[in-house]
Structures are given as C-alpha cells and as structure tokens.
GROMACS .gro file of N, CA and C in nm:
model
  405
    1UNK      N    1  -2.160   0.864   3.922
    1UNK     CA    2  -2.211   0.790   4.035
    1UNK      C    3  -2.309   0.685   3.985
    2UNK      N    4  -2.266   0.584   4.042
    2UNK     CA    5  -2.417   0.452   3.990
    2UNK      C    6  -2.551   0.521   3.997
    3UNK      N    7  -2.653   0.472   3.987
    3UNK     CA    8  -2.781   0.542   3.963
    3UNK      C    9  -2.854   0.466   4.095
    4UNK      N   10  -2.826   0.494   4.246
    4UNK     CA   11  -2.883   0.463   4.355
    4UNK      C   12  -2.948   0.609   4.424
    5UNK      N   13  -3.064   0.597   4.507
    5UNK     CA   14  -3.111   0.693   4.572
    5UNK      C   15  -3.059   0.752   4.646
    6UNK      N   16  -2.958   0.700   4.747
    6UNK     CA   17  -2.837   0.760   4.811
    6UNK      C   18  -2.752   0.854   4.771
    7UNK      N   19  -2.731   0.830   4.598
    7UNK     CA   20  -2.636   0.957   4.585
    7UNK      C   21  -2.713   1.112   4.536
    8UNK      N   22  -2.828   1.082   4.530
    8UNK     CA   23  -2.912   1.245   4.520
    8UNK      C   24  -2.839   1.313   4.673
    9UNK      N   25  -2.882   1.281   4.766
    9UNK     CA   26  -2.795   1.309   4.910
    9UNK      C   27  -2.662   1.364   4.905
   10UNK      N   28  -2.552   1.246   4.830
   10UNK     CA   29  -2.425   1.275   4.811
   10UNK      C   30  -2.440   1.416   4.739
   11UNK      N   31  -2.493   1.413   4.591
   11UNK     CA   32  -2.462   1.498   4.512
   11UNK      C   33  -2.495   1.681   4.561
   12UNK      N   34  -2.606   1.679   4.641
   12UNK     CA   35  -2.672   1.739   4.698
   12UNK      C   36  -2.591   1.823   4.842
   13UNK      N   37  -2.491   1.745   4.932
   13UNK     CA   38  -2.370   1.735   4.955
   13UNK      C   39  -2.261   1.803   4.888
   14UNK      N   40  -2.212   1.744   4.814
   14UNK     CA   41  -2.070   1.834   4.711
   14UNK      C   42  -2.120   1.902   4.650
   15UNK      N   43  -2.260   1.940   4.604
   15UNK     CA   44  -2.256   2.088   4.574
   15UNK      C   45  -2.258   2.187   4.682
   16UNK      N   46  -2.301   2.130   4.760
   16UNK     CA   47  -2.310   2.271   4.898
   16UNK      C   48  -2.184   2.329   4.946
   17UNK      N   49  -2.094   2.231   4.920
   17UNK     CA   50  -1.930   2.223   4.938
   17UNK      C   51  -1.843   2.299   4.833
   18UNK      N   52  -1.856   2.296   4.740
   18UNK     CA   53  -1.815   2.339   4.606
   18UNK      C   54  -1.848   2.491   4.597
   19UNK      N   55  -2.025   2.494   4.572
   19UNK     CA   56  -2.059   2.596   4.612
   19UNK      C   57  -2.027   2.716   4.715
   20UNK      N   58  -1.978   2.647   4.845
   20UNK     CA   59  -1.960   2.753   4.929
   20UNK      C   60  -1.816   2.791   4.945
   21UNK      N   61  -1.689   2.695   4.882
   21UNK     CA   62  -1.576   2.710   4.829
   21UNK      C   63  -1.571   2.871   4.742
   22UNK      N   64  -1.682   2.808   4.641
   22UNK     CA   65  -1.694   2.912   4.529
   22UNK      C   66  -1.708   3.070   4.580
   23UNK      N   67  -1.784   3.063   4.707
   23UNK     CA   68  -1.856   3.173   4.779
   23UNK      C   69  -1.952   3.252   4.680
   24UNK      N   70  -2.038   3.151   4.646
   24UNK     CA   71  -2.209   3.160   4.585
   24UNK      C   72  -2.294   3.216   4.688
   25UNK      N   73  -2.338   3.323   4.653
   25UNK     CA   74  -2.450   3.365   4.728
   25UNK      C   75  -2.543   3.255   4.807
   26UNK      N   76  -2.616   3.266   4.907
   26UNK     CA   77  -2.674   3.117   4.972
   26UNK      C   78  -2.831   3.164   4.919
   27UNK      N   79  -2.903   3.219   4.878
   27UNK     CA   80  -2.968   3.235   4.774
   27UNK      C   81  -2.932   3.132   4.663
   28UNK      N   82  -2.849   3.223   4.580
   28UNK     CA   83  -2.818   3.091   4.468
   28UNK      C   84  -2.790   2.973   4.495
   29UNK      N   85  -2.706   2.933   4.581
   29UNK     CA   86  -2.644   2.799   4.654
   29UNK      C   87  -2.771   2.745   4.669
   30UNK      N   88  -2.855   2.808   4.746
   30UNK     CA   89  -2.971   2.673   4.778
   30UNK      C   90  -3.058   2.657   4.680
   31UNK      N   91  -3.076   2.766   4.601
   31UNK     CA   92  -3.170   2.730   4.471
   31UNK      C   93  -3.063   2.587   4.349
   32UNK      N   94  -2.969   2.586   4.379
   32UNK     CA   95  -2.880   2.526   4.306
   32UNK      C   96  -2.854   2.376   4.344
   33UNK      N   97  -2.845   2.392   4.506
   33UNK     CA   98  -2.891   2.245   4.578
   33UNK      C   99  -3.018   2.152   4.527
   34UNK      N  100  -3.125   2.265   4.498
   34UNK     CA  101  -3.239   2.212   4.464
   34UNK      C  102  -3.248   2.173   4.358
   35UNK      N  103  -3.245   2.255   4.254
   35UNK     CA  104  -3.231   2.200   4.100
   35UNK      C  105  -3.112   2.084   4.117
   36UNK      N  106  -2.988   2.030   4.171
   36UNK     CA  107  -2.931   1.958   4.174
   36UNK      C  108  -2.966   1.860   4.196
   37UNK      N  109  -3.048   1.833   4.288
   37UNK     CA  110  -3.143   1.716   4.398
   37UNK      C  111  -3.247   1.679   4.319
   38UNK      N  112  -3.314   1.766   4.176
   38UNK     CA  113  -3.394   1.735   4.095
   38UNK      C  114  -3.383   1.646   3.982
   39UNK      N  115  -3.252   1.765   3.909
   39UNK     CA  116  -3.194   1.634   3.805
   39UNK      C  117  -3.135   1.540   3.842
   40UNK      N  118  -3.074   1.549   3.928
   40UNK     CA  119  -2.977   1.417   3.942
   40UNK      C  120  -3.136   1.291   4.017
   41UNK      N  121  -3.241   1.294   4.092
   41UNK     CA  122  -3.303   1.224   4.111
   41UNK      C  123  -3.401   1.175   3.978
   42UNK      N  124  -3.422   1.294   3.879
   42UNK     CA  125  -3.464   1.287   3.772
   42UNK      C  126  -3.393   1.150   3.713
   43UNK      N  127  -3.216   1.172   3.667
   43UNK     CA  128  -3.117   1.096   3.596
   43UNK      C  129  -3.130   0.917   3.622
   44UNK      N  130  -3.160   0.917   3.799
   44UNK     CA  131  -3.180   0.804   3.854
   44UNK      C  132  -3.282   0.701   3.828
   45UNK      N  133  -3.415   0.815   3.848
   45UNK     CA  134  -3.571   0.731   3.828
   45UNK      C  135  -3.585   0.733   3.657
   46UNK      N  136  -3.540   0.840   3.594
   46UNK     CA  137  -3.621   0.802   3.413
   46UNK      C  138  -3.494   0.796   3.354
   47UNK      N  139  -3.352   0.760   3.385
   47UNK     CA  140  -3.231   0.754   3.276
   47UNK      C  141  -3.202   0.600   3.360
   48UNK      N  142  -3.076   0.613   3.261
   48UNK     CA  143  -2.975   0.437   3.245
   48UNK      C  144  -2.848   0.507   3.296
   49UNK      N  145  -2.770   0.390   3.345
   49UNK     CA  146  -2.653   0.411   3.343
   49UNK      C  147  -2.597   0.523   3.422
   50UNK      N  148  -2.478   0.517   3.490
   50UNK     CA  149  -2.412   0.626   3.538
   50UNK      C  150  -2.437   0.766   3.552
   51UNK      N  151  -2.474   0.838   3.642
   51UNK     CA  152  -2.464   0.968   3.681
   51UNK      C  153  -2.392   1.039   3.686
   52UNK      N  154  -2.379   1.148   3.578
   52UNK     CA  155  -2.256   1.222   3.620
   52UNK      C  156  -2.317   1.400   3.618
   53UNK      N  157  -2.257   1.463   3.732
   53UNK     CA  158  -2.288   1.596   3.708
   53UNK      C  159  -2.176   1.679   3.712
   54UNK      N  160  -2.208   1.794   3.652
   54UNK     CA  161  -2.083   1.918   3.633
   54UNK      C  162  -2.152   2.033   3.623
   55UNK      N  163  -2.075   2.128   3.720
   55UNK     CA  164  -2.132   2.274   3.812
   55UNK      C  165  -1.987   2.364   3.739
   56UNK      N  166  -2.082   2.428   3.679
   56UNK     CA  167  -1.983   2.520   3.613
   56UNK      C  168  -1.985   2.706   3.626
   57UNK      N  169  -1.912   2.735   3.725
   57UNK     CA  170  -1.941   2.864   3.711
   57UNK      C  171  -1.911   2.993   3.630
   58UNK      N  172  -2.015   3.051   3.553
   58UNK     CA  173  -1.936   3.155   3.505
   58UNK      C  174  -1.958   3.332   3.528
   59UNK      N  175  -1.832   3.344   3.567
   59UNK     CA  176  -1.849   3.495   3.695
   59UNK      C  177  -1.894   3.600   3.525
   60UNK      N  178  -1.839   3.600   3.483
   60UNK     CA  179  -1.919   3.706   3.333
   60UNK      C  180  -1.967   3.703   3.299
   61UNK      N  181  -2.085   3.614   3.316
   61UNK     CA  182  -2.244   3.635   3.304
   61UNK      C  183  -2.302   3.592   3.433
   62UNK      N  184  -2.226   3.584   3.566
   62UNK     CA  185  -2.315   3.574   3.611
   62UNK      C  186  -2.424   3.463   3.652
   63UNK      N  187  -2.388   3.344   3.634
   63UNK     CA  188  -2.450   3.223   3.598
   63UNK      C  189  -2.383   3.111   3.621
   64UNK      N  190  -2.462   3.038   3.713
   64UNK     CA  191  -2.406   2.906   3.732
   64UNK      C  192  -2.469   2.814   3.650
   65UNK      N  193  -2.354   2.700   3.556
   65UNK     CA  194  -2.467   2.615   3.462
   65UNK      C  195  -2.439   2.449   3.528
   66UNK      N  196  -2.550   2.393   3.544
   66UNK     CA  197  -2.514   2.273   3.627
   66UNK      C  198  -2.589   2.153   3.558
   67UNK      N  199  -2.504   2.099   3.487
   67UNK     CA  200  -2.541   1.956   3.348
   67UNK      C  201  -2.539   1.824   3.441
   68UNK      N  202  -2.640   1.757   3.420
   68UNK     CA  203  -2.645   1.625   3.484
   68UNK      C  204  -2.711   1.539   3.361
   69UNK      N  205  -2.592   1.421   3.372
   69UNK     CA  206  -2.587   1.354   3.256
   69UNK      C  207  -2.608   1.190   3.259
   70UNK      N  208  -2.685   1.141   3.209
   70UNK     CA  209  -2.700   0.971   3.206
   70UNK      C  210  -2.707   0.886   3.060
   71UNK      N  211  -2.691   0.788   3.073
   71UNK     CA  212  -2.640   0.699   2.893
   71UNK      C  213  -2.849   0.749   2.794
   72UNK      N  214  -2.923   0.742   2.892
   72UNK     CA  215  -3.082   0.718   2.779
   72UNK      C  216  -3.048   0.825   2.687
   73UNK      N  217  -3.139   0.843   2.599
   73UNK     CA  218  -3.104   0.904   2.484
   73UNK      C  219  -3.318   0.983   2.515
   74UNK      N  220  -3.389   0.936   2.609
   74UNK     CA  221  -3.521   1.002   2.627
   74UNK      C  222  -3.484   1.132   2.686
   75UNK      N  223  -3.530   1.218   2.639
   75UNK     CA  224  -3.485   1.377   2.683
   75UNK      C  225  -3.609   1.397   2.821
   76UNK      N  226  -3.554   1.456   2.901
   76UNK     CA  227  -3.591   1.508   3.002
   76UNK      C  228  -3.719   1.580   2.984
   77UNK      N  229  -3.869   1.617   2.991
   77UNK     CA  230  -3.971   1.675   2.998
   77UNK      C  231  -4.030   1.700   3.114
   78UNK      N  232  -4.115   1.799   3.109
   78UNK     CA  233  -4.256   1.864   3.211
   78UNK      C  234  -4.325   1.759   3.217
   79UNK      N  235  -4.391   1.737   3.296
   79UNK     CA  236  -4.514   1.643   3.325
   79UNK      C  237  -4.599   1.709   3.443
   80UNK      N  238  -4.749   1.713   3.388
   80UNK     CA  239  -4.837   1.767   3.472
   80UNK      C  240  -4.884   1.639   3.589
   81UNK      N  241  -4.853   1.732   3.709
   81UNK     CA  242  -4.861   1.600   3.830
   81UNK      C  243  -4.989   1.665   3.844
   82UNK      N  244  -5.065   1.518   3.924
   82UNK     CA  245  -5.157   1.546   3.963
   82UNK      C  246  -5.180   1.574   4.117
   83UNK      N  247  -5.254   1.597   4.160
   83UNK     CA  248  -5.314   1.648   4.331
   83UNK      C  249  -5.245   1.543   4.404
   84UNK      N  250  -5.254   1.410   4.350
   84UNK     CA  251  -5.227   1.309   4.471
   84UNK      C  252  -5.085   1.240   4.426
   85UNK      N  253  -5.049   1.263   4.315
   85UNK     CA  254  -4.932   1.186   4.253
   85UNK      C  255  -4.786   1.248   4.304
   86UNK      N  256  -4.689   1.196   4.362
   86UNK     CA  257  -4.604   1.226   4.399
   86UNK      C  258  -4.493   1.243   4.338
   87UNK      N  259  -4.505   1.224   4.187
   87UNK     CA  260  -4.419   1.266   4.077
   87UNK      C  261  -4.470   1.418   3.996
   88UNK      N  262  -4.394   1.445   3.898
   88UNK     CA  263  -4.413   1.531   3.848
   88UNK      C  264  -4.412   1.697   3.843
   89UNK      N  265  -4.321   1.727   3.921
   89UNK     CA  266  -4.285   1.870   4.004
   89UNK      C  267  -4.190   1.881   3.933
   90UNK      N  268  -4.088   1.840   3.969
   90UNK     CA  269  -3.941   1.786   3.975
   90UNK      C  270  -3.883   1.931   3.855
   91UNK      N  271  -3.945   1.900   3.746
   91UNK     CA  272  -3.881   2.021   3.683
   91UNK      C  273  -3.976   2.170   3.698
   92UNK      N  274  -4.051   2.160   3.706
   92UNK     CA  275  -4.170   2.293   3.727
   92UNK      C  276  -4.033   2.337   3.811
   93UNK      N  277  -4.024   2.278   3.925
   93UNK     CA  278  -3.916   2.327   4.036
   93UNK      C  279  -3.826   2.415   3.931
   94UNK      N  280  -3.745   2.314   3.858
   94UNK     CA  281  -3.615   2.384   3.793
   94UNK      C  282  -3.656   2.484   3.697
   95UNK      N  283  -3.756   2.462   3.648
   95UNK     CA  284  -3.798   2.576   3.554
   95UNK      C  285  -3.803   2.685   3.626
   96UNK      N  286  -3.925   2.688   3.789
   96UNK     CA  287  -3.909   2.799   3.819
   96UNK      C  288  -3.820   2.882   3.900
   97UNK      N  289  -3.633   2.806   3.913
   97UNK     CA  290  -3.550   2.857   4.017
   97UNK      C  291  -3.476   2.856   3.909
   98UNK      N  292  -3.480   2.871   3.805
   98UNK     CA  293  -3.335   2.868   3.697
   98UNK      C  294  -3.427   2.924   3.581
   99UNK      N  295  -3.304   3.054   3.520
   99UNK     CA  296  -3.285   3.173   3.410
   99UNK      C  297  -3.334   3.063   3.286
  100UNK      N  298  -3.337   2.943   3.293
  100UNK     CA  299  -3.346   2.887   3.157
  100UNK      C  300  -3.276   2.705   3.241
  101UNK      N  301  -3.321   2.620   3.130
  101UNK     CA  302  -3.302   2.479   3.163
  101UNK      C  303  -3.364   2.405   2.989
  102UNK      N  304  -3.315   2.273   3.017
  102UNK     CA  305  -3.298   2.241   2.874
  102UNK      C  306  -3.266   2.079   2.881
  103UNK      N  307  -3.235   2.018   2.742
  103UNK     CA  308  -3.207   1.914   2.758
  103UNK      C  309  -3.105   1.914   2.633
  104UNK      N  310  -2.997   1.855   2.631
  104UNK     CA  311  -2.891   1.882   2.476
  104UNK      C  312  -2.810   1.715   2.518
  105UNK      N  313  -2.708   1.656   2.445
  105UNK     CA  314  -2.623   1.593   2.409
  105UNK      C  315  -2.727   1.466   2.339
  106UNK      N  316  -2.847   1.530   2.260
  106UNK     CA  317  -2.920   1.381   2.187
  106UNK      C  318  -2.995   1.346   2.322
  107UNK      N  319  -3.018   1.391   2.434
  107UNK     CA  320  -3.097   1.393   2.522
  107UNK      C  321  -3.063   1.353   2.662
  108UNK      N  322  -2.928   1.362   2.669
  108UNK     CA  323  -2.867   1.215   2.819
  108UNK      C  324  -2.840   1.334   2.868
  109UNK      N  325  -2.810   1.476   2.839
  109UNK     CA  326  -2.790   1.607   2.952
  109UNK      C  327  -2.933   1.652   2.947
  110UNK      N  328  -2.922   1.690   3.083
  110UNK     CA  329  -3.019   1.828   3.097
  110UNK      C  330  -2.968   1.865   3.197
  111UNK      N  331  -3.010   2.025   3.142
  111UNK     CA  332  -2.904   2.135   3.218
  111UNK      C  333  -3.026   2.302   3.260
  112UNK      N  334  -2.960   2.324   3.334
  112UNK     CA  335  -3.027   2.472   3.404
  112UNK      C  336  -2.906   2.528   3.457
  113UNK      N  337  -2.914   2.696   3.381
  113UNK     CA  338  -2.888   2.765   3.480
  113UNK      C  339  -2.941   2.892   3.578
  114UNK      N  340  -2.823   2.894   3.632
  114UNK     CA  341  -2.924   2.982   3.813
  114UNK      C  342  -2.829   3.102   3.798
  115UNK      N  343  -2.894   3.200   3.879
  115UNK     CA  344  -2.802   3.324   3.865
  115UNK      C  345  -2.717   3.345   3.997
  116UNK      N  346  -2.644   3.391   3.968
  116UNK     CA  347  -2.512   3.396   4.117
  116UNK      C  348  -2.550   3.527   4.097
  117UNK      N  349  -2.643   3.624   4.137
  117UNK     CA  350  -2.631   3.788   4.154
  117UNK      C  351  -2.730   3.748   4.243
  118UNK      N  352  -2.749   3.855   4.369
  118UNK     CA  353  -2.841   3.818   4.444
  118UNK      C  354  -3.002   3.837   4.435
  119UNK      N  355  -3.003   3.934   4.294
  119UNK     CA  356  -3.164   3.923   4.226
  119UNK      C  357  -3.198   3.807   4.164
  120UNK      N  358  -3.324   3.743   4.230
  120UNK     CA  359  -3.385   3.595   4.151
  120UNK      C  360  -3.423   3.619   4.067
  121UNK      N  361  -3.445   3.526   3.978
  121UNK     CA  362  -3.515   3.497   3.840
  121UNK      C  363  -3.603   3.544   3.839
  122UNK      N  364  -3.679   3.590   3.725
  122UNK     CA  365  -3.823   3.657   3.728
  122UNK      C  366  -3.934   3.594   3.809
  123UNK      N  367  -3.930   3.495   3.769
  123UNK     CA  368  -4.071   3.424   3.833
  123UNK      C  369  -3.999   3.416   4.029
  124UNK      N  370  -3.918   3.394   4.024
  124UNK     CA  371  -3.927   3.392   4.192
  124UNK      C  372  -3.938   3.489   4.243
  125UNK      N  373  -3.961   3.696   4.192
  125UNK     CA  374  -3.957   3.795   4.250
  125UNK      C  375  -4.141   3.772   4.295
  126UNK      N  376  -4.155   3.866   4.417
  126UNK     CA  377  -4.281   3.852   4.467
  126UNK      C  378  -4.373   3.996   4.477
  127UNK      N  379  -4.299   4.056   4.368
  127UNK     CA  380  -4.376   4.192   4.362
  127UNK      C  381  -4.503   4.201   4.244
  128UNK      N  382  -4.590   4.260   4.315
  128UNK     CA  383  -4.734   4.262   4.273
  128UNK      C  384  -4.727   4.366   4.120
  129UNK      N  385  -4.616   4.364   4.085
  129UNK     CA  386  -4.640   4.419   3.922
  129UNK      C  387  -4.688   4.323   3.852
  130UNK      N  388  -4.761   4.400   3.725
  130UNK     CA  389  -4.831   4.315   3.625
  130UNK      C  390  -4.735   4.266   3.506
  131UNK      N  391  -4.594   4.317   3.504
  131UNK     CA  392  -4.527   4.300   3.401
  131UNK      C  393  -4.416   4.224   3.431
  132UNK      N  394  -4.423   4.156   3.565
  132UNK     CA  395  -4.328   4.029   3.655
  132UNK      C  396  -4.399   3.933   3.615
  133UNK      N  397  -4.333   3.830   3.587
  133UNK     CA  398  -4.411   3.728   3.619
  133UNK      C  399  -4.375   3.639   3.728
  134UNK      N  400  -4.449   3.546   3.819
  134UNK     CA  401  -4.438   3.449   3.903
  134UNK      C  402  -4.458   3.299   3.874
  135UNK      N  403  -4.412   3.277   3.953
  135UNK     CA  404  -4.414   3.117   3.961
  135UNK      C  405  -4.519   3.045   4.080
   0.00000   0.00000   0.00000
C-alpha cells in the first residue's frame, strides 16, 4: 500500500476480516488489530516507500506473526514519549500485547507476535502475583 494515513484504517480493516475468517479468538483479533494499526502507522510516519504487511498464522505454536514491511533500512525502536508528546507509545503498545516483537530484513521488517490461545501475554495478566509481570 502507498504510505498514506488512510491505509492504517484499510489495513486495520483486512485484518479484522482475515482474522475473523481465520476464527482468532477476539481477544487475540483485537490485540492484533492494534499492533497492526501500530506498525503499519509506524511504516508510514518513520519508513520510505511502499507498505506491505503479512499475517501469518501458526496453529502449532499457537501464534500469530504479523511483519510489516517498508524500503528504509532505519530499524524500528522504543522511544520514551513524553507527558504531552503525542508520539512515542506506538511500540510500548506492541511490546506490551505481543509474546515478543523485533525488527529483521536489515531493518525494513518489524514484526510481533500475539498468541491465538485465549491466555494473554504475561504482562497483560492482571493478577497481583509477584512473579507476573505487568505492563
């Protein structure tokens, strides 16, 4: 997809579609919408060139892996937002709704995946043990 603000929407869109084809838990589905709506807005505002994403499910582990890809070769990072700055979430988000996330092909992918079982990731459980962690 060209790199316009409109298609975070689209993309955001055909995964919900795909997804519910797939019959993804709506747990996972919407945590998956989100991280989708992240990188791919990520790909738009700090990459070049063409957008492309790919949702890959795999039922034997359990795991949906969803790569969103643009031509820069600057790898995807954390950035501490501040109180008033309206950037800088964007991956905290994906970090904390996805088993793991990353950046690979020399830096133009970054990828997360989410779990299709209906137990969340560690950090999203909300139980007051000391040996959970949260987000």
């Amino acid at each position: 997809m060209e790199p316009v603000d409109v298609h975070v929407a689209q993309a955001r869109r055909t995964t919900a579609t795909v997804l519910k084809h797939w019959s993804l838990p709506e747990t996972s589905a919407e945590d998956a919408r989100l991280v989708v709506s992240e990188l791919v807005s990520n790909a738009i505002i700090h990459g070049s060139g063409d957008v492309r994403l790919r949702l890959r499910l795999r039922h034997d582990e359990h795991e949906l892996r969803i790569r969103v890809t643009d031509d820069s070769t600057a790898p995807a990072r954390r950035r501490r937002a501040s109180a008033a700055g309206l950037g800088g979430r964007g991956l905290h988000l994906v970090a904390c709704l996805s088993l793991r996330w990353g950046v690979a092909d020399g830096g133009r992918t970054t990828y997360a995946v989410i779990p299709t079982l209906t137990e969340a990731p560690p950090c999203r459980r909300t139980t007051q043990s000391s040996t959970e962690s949260t987000c």
